[in-house]
PDB file of C-alpha atoms in Angstrom:
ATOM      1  CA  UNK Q   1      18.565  51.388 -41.050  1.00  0.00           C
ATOM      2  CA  UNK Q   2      14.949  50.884 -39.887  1.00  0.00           C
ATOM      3  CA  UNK Q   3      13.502  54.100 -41.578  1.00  0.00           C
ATOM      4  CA  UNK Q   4      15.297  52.414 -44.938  1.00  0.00           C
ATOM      5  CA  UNK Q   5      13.955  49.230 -44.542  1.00  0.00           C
ATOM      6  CA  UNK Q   6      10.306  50.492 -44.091  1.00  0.00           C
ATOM      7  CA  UNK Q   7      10.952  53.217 -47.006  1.00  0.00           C
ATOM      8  CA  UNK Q   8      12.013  50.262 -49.173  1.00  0.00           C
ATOM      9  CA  UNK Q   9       8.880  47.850 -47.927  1.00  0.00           C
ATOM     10  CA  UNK Q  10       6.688  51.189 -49.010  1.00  0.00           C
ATOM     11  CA  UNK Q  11       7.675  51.458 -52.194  1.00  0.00           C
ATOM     12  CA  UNK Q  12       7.688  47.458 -52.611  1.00  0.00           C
ATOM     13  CA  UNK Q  13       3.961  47.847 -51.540  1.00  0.00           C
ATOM     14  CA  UNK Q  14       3.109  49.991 -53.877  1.00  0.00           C
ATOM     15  CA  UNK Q  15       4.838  48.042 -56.718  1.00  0.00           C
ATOM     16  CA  UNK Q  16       2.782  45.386 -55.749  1.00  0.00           C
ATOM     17  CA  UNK Q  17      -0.774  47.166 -55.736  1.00  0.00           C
ATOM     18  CA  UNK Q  18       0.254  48.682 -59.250  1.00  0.00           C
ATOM     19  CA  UNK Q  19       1.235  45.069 -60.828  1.00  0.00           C
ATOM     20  CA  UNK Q  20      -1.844  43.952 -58.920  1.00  0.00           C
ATOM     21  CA  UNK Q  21      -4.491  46.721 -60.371  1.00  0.00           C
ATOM     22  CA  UNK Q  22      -7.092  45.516 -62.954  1.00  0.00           C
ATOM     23  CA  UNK Q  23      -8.956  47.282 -66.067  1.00  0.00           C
ATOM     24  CA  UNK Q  24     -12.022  45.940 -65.121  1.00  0.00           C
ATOM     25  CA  UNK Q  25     -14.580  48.386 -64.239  1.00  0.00           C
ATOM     26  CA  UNK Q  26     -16.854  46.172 -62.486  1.00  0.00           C
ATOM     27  CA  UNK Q  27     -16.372  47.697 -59.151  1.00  0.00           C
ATOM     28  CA  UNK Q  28     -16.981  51.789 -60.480  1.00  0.00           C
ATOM     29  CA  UNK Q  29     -20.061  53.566 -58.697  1.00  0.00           C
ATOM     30  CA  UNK Q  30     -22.561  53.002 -61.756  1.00  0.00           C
ATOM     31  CA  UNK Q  31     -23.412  56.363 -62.083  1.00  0.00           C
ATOM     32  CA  UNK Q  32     -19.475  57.394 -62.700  1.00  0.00           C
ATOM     33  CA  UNK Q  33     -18.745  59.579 -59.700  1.00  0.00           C
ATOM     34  CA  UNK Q  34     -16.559  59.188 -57.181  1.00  0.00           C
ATOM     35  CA  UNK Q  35     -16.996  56.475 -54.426  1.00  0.00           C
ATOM     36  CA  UNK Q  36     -17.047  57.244 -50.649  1.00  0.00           C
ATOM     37  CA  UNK Q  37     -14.984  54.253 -49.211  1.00  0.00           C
ATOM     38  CA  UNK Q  38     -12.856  53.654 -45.335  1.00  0.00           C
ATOM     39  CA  UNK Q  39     -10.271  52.020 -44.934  1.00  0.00           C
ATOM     40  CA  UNK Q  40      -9.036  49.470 -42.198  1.00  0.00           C
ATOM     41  CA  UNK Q  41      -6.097  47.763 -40.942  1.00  0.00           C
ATOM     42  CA  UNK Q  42      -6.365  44.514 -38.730  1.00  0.00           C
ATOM     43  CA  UNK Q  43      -3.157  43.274 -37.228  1.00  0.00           C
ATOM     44  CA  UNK Q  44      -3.089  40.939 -34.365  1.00  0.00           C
ATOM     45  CA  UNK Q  45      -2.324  42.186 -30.518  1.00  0.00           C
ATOM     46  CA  UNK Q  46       1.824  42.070 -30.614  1.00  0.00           C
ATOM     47  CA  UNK Q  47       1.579  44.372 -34.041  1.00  0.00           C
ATOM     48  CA  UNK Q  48       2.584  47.688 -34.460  1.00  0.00           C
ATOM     49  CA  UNK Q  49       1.889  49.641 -37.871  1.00  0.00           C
ATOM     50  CA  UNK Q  50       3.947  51.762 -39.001  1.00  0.00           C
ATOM     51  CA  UNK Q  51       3.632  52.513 -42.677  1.00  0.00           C
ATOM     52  CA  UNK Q  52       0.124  53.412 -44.228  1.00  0.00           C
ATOM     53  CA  UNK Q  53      -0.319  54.037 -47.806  1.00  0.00           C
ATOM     54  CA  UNK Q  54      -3.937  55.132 -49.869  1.00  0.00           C
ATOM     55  CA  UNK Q  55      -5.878  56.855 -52.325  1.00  0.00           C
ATOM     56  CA  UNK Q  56      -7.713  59.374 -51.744  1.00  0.00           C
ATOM     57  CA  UNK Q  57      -9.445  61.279 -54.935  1.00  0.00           C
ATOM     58  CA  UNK Q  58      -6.402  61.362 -57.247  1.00  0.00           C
ATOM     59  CA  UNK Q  59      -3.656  61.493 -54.563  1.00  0.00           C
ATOM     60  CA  UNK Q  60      -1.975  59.270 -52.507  1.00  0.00           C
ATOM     61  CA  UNK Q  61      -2.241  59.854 -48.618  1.00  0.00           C
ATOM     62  CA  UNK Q  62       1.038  58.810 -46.943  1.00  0.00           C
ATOM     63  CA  UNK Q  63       1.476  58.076 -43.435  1.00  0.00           C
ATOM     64  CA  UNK Q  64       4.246  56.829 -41.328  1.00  0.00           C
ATOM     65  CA  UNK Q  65       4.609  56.786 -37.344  1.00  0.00           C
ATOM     66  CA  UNK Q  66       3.481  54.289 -34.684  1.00  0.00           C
ATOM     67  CA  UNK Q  67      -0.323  53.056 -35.014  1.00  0.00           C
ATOM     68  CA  UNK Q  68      -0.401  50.376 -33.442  1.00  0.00           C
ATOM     69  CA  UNK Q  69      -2.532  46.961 -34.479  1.00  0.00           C
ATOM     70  CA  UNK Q  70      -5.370  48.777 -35.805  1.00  0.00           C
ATOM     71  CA  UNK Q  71      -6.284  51.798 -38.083  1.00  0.00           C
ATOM     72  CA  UNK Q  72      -9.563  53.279 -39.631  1.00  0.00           C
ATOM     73  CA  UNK Q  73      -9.087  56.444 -42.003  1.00  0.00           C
ATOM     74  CA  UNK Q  74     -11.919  58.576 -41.822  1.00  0.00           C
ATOM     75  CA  UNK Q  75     -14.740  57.792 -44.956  1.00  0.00           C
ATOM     76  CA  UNK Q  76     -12.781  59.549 -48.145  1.00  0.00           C
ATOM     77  CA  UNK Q  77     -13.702  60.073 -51.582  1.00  0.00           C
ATOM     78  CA  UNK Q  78     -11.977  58.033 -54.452  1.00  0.00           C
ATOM     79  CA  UNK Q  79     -12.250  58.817 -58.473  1.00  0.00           C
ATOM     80  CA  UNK Q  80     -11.504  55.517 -60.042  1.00  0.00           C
ATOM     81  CA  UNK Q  81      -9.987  52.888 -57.936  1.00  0.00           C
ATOM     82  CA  UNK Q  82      -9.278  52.548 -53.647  1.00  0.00           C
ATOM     83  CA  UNK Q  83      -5.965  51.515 -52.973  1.00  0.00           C
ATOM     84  CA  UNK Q  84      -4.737  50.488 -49.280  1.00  0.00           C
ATOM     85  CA  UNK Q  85      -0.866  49.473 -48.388  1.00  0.00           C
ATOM     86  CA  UNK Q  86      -0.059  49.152 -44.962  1.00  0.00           C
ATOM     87  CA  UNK Q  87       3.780  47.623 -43.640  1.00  0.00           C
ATOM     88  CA  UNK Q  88       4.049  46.917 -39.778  1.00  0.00           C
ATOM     89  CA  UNK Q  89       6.249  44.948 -37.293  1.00  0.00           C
ATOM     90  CA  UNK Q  90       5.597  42.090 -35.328  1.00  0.00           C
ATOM     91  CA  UNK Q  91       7.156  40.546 -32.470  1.00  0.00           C
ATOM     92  CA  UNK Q  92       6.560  36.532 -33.582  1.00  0.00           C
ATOM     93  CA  UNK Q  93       6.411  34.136 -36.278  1.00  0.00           C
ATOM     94  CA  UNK Q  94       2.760  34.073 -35.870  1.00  0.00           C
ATOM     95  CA  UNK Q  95       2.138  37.940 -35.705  1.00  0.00           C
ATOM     96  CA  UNK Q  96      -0.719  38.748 -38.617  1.00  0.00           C
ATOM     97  CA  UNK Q  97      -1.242  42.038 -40.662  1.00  0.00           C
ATOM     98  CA  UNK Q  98      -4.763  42.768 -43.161  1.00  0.00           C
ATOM     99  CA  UNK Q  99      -6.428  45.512 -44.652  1.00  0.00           C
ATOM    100  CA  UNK Q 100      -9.926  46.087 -45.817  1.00  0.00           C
ATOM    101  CA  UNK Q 101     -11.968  48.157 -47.887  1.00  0.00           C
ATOM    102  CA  UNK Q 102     -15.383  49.363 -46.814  1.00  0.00           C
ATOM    103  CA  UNK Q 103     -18.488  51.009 -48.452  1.00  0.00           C
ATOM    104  CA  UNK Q 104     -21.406  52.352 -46.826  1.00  0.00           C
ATOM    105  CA  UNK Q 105     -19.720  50.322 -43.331  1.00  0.00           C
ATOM    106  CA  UNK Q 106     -19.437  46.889 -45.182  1.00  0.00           C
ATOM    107  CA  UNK Q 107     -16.364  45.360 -46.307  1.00  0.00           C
ATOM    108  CA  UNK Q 108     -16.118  44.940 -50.035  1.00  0.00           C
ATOM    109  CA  UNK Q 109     -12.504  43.815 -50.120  1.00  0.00           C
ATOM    110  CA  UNK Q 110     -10.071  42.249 -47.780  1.00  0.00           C
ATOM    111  CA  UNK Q 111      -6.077  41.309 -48.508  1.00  0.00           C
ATOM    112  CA  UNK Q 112      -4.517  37.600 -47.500  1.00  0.00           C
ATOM    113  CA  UNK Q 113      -3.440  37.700 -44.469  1.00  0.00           C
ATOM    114  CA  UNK Q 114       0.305  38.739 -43.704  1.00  0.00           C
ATOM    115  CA  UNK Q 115       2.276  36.660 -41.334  1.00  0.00           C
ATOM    116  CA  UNK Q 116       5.611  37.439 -39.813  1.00  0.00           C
ATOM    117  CA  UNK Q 117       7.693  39.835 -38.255  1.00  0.00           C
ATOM    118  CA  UNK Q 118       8.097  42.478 -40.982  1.00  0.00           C
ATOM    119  CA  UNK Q 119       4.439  42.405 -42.097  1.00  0.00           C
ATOM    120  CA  UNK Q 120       3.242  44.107 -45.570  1.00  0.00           C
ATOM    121  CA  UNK Q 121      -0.456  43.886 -46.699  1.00  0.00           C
ATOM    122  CA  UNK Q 122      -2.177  45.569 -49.769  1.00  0.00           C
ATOM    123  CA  UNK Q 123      -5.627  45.768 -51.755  1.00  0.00           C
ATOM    124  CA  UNK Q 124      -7.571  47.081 -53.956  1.00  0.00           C
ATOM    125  CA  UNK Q 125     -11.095  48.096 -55.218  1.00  0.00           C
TER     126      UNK Q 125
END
């Protein structure tokens, strides 16, 4: 029941960054190539993430296990747009889940904060 319920909060994730995505092309690397960007998720010290969920070139990297309340991919390569999806479990009310996308070590784009027990978070750039 538990693998289910994090399958089906994956796939809600990623219905969510696709509704979410924008034609502007404001944030493309102005001379057209791909973009080296690193992602990060923050959750607070009772969090445990479990479900991770990005681009990388023109594929998506999935991961699921135990990560606990933070996460750093190594710097990848992206073609057109960085996506980040993340789902984790807390243990309160008050347990918090973000992500964030970084370029050249600064952060160029952070989610709203996730509060809960089931946590989901999600951005893109």
């Amino acid at each position: 029941m538990k693998r289910l319920a994090t399958l089906f909060l994956a796939l809600f994730s990623l219905t969510l960054i696709f509704s979410s995505c924008s034609k502007d092309d404001d944030n493309n690397d102005p001379d057209g190539g791909p973009k080296k960007v690193q992602y990060k998720i923050i959750g607070s010290n009772d969090v445990n993430i479990t479900t991770i969920v990005y681009m990388e070139g023109d594929d998506y990297v999935s991961k699921t296990g135990d990560f606990g309340k933070e996460w750093t991919s190594p710097e990848v390569s992206v073609k057109q747009i960085a996506i980040i999806t993340a789902n984790a479990h807390g243990t309160t009310d008050n347990s918090t889940l973000k992500c964030q996308i970084l370029v050249n070590g600064k952060v160029v784009k952070e989610s709203g904060v996730s509060t809960g027990k089931i946590l989901t978070t999600n951005t893109s750039y």
